[in-house]
PDB file of C-alpha atoms in Angstrom:
ATOM      1  CA  MET A  23      -0.146   0.129   0.018  1.00 61.00           C
ATOM      2  CA  LYS A  24       1.438   2.659  -0.663  1.00 70.00           C
ATOM      3  CA  ILE A  25       1.190   6.614   0.924  1.00 69.00           C
ATOM      4  CA  SER A  26       0.275   9.682  -0.999  1.00 73.00           C
ATOM      5  CA  LYS A  27       2.955  13.182  -0.334  1.00 72.00           C
ATOM      6  CA  SER A  28       0.477  15.252   0.344  1.00 67.00           C
ATOM      7  CA  PHE A  29      -1.232  12.580   2.836  1.00 60.00           C
ATOM      8  CA  LYS A  30       1.843  12.529   4.580  1.00 60.00           C
ATOM      9  CA  ILE A  31       2.642  16.509   4.629  1.00 66.00           C
ATOM     10  CA  TYR A  32      -1.111  17.038   6.185  1.00 57.00           C
ATOM     11  CA  ILE A  33       0.298  14.140   8.765  1.00 63.00           C
ATOM     12  CA  HIS A  34       3.020  16.229   9.767  1.00 55.00           C
ATOM     13  CA  ILE A  35       1.294  19.358   9.790  1.00 66.00           C
ATOM     14  CA  ILE A  36      -0.854  17.834  12.027  1.00 66.00           C
ATOM     15  CA  LEU A  37       1.653  16.862  14.351  1.00 54.00           C
ATOM     16  CA  VAL A  38       3.363  19.874  14.650  1.00 52.00           C
ATOM     17  CA  LEU A  39       0.816  21.673  15.484  1.00 53.00           C
ATOM     18  CA  LEU A  40      -0.299  19.429  17.875  1.00 55.00           C
ATOM     19  CA  ILE A  41       3.056  19.646  19.735  1.00 58.00           C
ATOM     20  CA  SER A  42       3.730  23.190  19.318  1.00 49.00           C
ATOM     21  CA  LYS A  43       0.178  23.475  20.637  1.00 49.00           C
ATOM     22  CA  SER A  44       1.225  21.805  23.953  1.00 45.00           C
ATOM     23  CA  LEU A  45       4.289  22.615  24.615  1.00 46.00           C
ATOM     24  CA  LEU A  46       3.023  26.463  24.714  1.00 45.00           C
ATOM     25  CA  ALA A  47       0.100  25.154  27.151  1.00 42.00           C
ATOM     26  CA  ALA A  48       2.705  23.601  29.447  1.00 41.00           C
ATOM     27  CA  ASP A  49       4.216  27.513  29.391  1.00 46.00           C
ATOM     28  CA  ASP A  50       1.786  29.784  30.215  1.00 55.00           C
ATOM     29  CA  PHE A  51       1.438  30.140  34.512  1.00 57.00           C
ATOM     30  CA  SER A  52      -1.744  32.707  33.298  1.00 65.00           C
ATOM     31  CA  LYS A  53      -4.093  29.953  32.040  1.00 83.00           C
ATOM     32  CA  ASN A  54      -4.455  28.988  35.945  1.00 90.00           C
ATOM     33  CA  ILE A  55      -4.474  31.904  37.719  1.00 93.00           C
ATOM     34  CA  VAL A  56      -6.991  34.359  37.938  1.00 93.00           C
ATOM     35  CA  ILE A  57      -6.410  38.423  39.865  1.00 94.00           C
ATOM     36  CA  HIS A  58      -9.576  40.370  40.461  1.00 94.00           C
ATOM     37  CA  GLU A  59      -9.054  43.862  39.214  1.00 94.00           C
ATOM     38  CA  LYS A  60     -11.408  44.821  42.605  1.00 96.00           C
ATOM     39  CA  PRO A  61     -10.349  42.105  45.672  1.00 96.00           C
ATOM     40  CA  LEU A  62     -13.980  40.351  46.899  1.00 95.00           C
ATOM     41  CA  ILE A  63     -15.382  40.797  50.486  1.00 94.00           C
ATOM     42  CA  ILE A  64     -15.205  37.022  51.733  1.00 92.00           C
ATOM     43  CA  LYS A  65     -18.124  37.879  54.900  1.00 88.00           C
ATOM     44  CA  GLU A  66     -17.081  34.117  56.808  1.00 88.00           C
ATOM     45  CA  LEU A  67     -15.135  31.702  56.015  1.00 93.00           C
ATOM     46  CA  LYS A  68     -15.160  28.935  59.137  1.00 95.00           C
ATOM     47  CA  PHE A  69     -13.949  25.441  58.272  1.00 97.00           C
ATOM     48  CA  LYS A  70     -12.764  22.472  60.770  1.00 97.00           C
ATOM     49  CA  ASP A  71      -9.223  21.429  61.583  1.00 97.00           C
ATOM     50  CA  VAL A  72      -8.260  17.736  61.998  1.00 96.00           C
ATOM     51  CA  ASN A  73      -9.919  17.708  65.076  1.00 96.00           C
ATOM     52  CA  LEU A  74     -13.037  18.565  64.018  1.00 96.00           C
ATOM     53  CA  GLN A  75     -13.105  21.558  65.688  1.00 96.00           C
ATOM     54  CA  ASP A  76     -14.553  25.781  63.949  1.00 96.00           C
ATOM     55  CA  ILE A  77     -11.319  27.224  62.635  1.00 95.00           C
ATOM     56  CA  ASP A  78     -12.608  30.911  62.256  1.00 94.00           C
ATOM     57  CA  LEU A  79     -10.420  32.730  59.986  1.00 92.00           C
ATOM     58  CA  ALA A  80     -11.723  36.300  60.160  1.00 82.00           C
ATOM     59  CA  ASP A  81      -9.391  37.355  63.302  1.00 77.00           C
ATOM     60  CA  LYS A  82      -6.601  35.780  60.914  1.00 82.00           C
ATOM     61  CA  LYS A  83      -6.300  39.291  58.862  1.00 86.00           C
ATOM     62  CA  GLY A  84      -3.265  40.839  58.975  1.00 92.00           C
ATOM     63  CA  LYS A  85      -1.747  37.480  57.392  1.00 93.00           C
ATOM     64  CA  ILE A  86      -1.283  36.635  53.360  1.00 96.00           C
ATOM     65  CA  MET A  87      -3.733  33.508  53.787  1.00 97.00           C
ATOM     66  CA  ILE A  88      -3.879  30.239  50.911  1.00 98.00           C
ATOM     67  CA  ILE A  89      -6.553  28.078  50.824  1.00 98.00           C
ATOM     68  CA  ASN A  90      -5.917  24.876  49.644  1.00 98.00           C
ATOM     69  CA  PHE A  91      -8.737  22.925  48.634  1.00 98.00           C
ATOM     70  CA  TRP A  92      -7.869  18.919  47.406  1.00 97.00           C
ATOM     71  CA  ALA A  93      -8.532  15.387  47.718  1.00 97.00           C
ATOM     72  CA  SER A  94      -6.873  12.235  47.890  1.00 96.00           C
ATOM     73  CA  TRP A  95      -8.586  10.814  44.544  1.00 95.00           C
ATOM     74  CA  CYS A  96      -7.353  14.126  42.753  1.00 96.00           C
ATOM     75  CA  LEU A  97      -4.062  12.874  40.713  1.00 96.00           C
ATOM     76  CA  PRO A  98      -3.576  16.694  39.882  1.00 96.00           C
ATOM     77  CA  CYS A  99      -3.796  17.676  44.032  1.00 97.00           C
ATOM     78  CA  LYS A 100      -1.135  15.344  44.704  1.00 97.00           C
ATOM     79  CA  ARG A 101       1.065  16.473  42.316  1.00 97.00           C
ATOM     80  CA  GLU A 102       0.624  19.852  43.415  1.00 97.00           C
ATOM     81  CA  MET A 103       0.352  19.529  47.046  1.00 98.00           C
ATOM     82  CA  PRO A 104       4.884  19.242  48.056  1.00 98.00           C
ATOM     83  CA  SER A 105       4.595  22.666  46.570  1.00 97.00           C
ATOM     84  CA  LEU A 106       2.783  23.463  48.098  1.00 98.00           C
ATOM     85  CA  ALA A 107       4.362  21.909  51.411  1.00 98.00           C
ATOM     86  CA  LYS A 108       7.758  23.620  50.041  1.00 98.00           C
ATOM     87  CA  LEU A 109       6.048  27.321  49.845  1.00 97.00           C
ATOM     88  CA  ALA A 110       4.617  27.026  53.028  1.00 97.00           C
ATOM     89  CA  GLU A 111       7.959  25.841  55.037  1.00 97.00           C
ATOM     90  CA  LYS A 112      10.318  28.545  52.914  1.00 96.00           C
ATOM     91  CA  TYR A 113       7.504  32.017  53.503  1.00 96.00           C
ATOM     92  CA  PRO A 114       5.852  31.268  57.385  1.00 95.00           C
ATOM     93  CA  ASP A 115       4.076  34.875  56.738  1.00 94.00           C
ATOM     94  CA  VAL A 116       2.097  33.228  54.460  1.00 96.00           C
ATOM     95  CA  LEU A 117      -0.824  30.684  56.581  1.00 96.00           C
ATOM     96  CA  VAL A 118      -2.067  27.884  54.335  1.00 98.00           C
ATOM     97  CA  TYR A 119      -4.876  25.865  54.961  1.00 98.00           C
ATOM     98  CA  ALA A 120      -5.695  22.935  53.258  1.00 98.00           C
ATOM     99  CA  ILE A 121      -8.575  21.891  52.999  1.00 98.00           C
ATOM    100  CA  ASN A 122      -9.556  18.097  52.311  1.00 97.00           C
ATOM    101  CA  MET A 123     -12.554  17.770  50.003  1.00 96.00           C
ATOM    102  CA  GLU A 124     -13.948  14.394  51.023  1.00 96.00           C
ATOM    103  CA  LYS A 125     -15.817  12.583  54.193  1.00 95.00           C
ATOM    104  CA  PRO A 126     -14.355  13.646  57.054  1.00 96.00           C
ATOM    105  CA  ASN A 127     -11.454  11.077  57.531  1.00 95.00           C
ATOM    106  CA  LYS A 128      -8.436  11.373  59.492  1.00 95.00           C
ATOM    107  CA  LEU A 129      -7.166   8.489  58.650  1.00 95.00           C
ATOM    108  CA  ARG A 130      -7.160   8.477  55.140  1.00 95.00           C
ATOM    109  CA  ALA A 131      -5.776  12.255  54.956  1.00 96.00           C
ATOM    110  CA  GLY A 132      -3.453  11.988  56.944  1.00 96.00           C
ATOM    111  CA  ASP A 133      -2.409   8.755  54.522  1.00 96.00           C
ATOM    112  CA  PHE A 134      -2.132  10.348  51.958  1.00 97.00           C
ATOM    113  CA  PHE A 135      -0.188  13.103  53.223  1.00 97.00           C
ATOM    114  CA  LYS A 136       1.884  10.851  53.894  1.00 97.00           C
ATOM    115  CA  SER A 137       2.323   8.662  50.584  1.00 96.00           C
ATOM    116  CA  ILE A 138       3.199  11.867  48.876  1.00 96.00           C
ATOM    117  CA  GLY A 139       6.055  13.300  52.131  1.00 96.00           C
ATOM    118  CA  ILE A 140       3.881  16.399  53.541  1.00 96.00           C
ATOM    119  CA  THR A 141       4.735  16.746  57.595  1.00 95.00           C
ATOM    120  CA  SER A 142       4.615  20.058  57.390  1.00 94.00           C
ATOM    121  CA  LEU A 143       0.856  20.853  56.689  1.00 97.00           C
ATOM    122  CA  ASP A 144      -1.746  20.410  58.824  1.00 97.00           C
ATOM    123  CA  ILE A 145      -5.050  18.718  57.326  1.00 98.00           C
ATOM    124  CA  TYR A 146      -8.627  20.701  57.191  1.00 98.00           C
ATOM    125  CA  PHE A 147     -11.851  19.529  56.461  1.00 98.00           C
ATOM    126  CA  ASP A 148     -15.158  21.427  55.250  1.00 96.00           C
ATOM    127  CA  PRO A 149     -17.963  18.087  56.300  1.00 95.00           C
ATOM    128  CA  ASP A 150     -20.863  20.555  55.002  1.00 94.00           C
ATOM    129  CA  PHE A 151     -19.267  21.794  51.565  1.00 93.00           C
ATOM    130  CA  LYS A 152     -19.900  25.415  52.437  1.00 94.00           C
ATOM    131  CA  LEU A 153     -16.765  26.899  50.994  1.00 94.00           C
ATOM    132  CA  VAL A 154     -17.951  24.999  47.505  1.00 92.00           C
ATOM    133  CA  LYS A 155     -20.016  27.224  47.330  1.00 92.00           C
ATOM    134  CA  VAL A 156     -18.921  30.472  48.805  1.00 93.00           C
ATOM    135  CA  PHE A 157     -16.123  30.491  46.293  1.00 95.00           C
ATOM    136  CA  LYS A 158     -18.473  28.442  43.893  1.00 93.00           C
ATOM    137  CA  MET A 159     -15.451  26.097  43.210  1.00 92.00           C
ATOM    138  CA  ARG A 160     -15.742  24.109  39.633  1.00 90.00           C
ATOM    139  CA  GLY A 161     -13.101  21.797  40.883  1.00 93.00           C
ATOM    140  CA  LEU A 162     -10.235  20.272  42.548  1.00 95.00           C
ATOM    141  CA  PRO A 163      -7.385  21.171  43.558  1.00 97.00           C
ATOM    142  CA  THR A 164      -8.361  25.122  43.844  1.00 97.00           C
ATOM    143  CA  SER A 165      -6.244  27.579  45.754  1.00 98.00           C
ATOM    144  CA  ILE A 166      -8.079  30.870  47.060  1.00 98.00           C
ATOM    145  CA  LEU A 167      -5.488  33.670  47.784  1.00 97.00           C
ATOM    146  CA  ILE A 168      -6.477  36.594  50.522  1.00 97.00           C
ATOM    147  CA  ASN A 169      -4.992  39.496  50.816  1.00 96.00           C
ATOM    148  CA  LYS A 170      -4.095  40.905  53.871  1.00 95.00           C
ATOM    149  CA  ASN A 171      -7.060  42.699  54.960  1.00 94.00           C
ATOM    150  CA  GLY A 172      -9.476  39.288  54.102  1.00 94.00           C
ATOM    151  CA  GLU A 173     -10.333  38.548  50.808  1.00 95.00           C
ATOM    152  CA  GLU A 174      -9.636  37.080  47.525  1.00 96.00           C
ATOM    153  CA  PHE A 175      -7.229  38.708  45.523  1.00 97.00           C
ATOM    154  CA  GLY A 176      -6.908  35.465  43.563  1.00 97.00           C
ATOM    155  CA  ARG A 177      -7.116  32.548  43.034  1.00 96.00           C
ATOM    156  CA  VAL A 178      -5.744  28.868  41.273  1.00 96.00           C
ATOM    157  CA  VAL A 179      -8.339  26.428  39.065  1.00 96.00           C
ATOM    158  CA  GLY A 180      -6.044  23.591  38.206  1.00 95.00           C
ATOM    159  CA  GLU A 181      -2.361  22.335  39.537  1.00 96.00           C
ATOM    160  CA  ILE A 182       0.500  25.046  39.629  1.00 96.00           C
ATOM    161  CA  ASP A 183       4.063  24.380  40.674  1.00 97.00           C
ATOM    162  CA  PHE A 184       3.420  27.474  43.580  1.00 97.00           C
ATOM    163  CA  ASN A 185       7.420  27.364  43.552  1.00 96.00           C
ATOM    164  CA  SER A 186       8.009  28.795  40.370  1.00 95.00           C
ATOM    165  CA  GLU A 187       9.208  31.530  40.075  1.00 94.00           C
ATOM    166  CA  GLU A 188       5.674  33.777  38.168  1.00 94.00           C
ATOM    167  CA  PHE A 189       3.687  32.349  41.809  1.00 95.00           C
ATOM    168  CA  ILE A 190       6.473  33.981  44.072  1.00 96.00           C
ATOM    169  CA  LYS A 191       6.162  38.018  41.867  1.00 95.00           C
ATOM    170  CA  LEU A 192       2.606  37.269  42.194  1.00 93.00           C
ATOM    171  CA  LEU A 193       2.928  36.695  45.827  1.00 94.00           C
ATOM    172  CA  ASN A 194       5.636  38.924  47.080  1.00 93.00           C
ATOM    173  CA  LYS A 195       3.430  41.704  46.062  1.00 93.00           C
ATOM    174  CA  TYR A 196       0.700  41.066  48.240  1.00 92.00           C
ATOM    175  CA  ILE A 197       3.015  39.972  50.803  1.00 86.00           C
TER     176      ILE A 197
END
């Protein structure tokens, strides 16, 4: 069977387009980050710690916060979490809250952290999924970026490297 020359050319063109598109998408940091022109007011920000005790961030103003929503079944969450832990260690003034979006299970969440070598982050839960509604979340992982006034100045939708040069530059604007 003989393949025509024009068919070979079409195949090569399609391959080049697909490869170039995937390379450009991998370098486009901004596709996962939304920075609000005007920060959004957050009226209430409550969830539970690992022992299911109430946490209210209303009294944490004055600090930059990252609220990261994750689940143990979420592969992008698993890839992203080590960079978030490293960021928390490198910038102790930035408060990081890793909120598990599954039915509260201290053992399963702890096993997830152990499996990826996370020892520096605490585990939190949102058992009634109230924050999903507050932040109108559409998927995991999602990270909400909160300024020193307790307002949402941006969010990360999907997986990113929290230690990338671009994210550190963004964070330094608000610290």
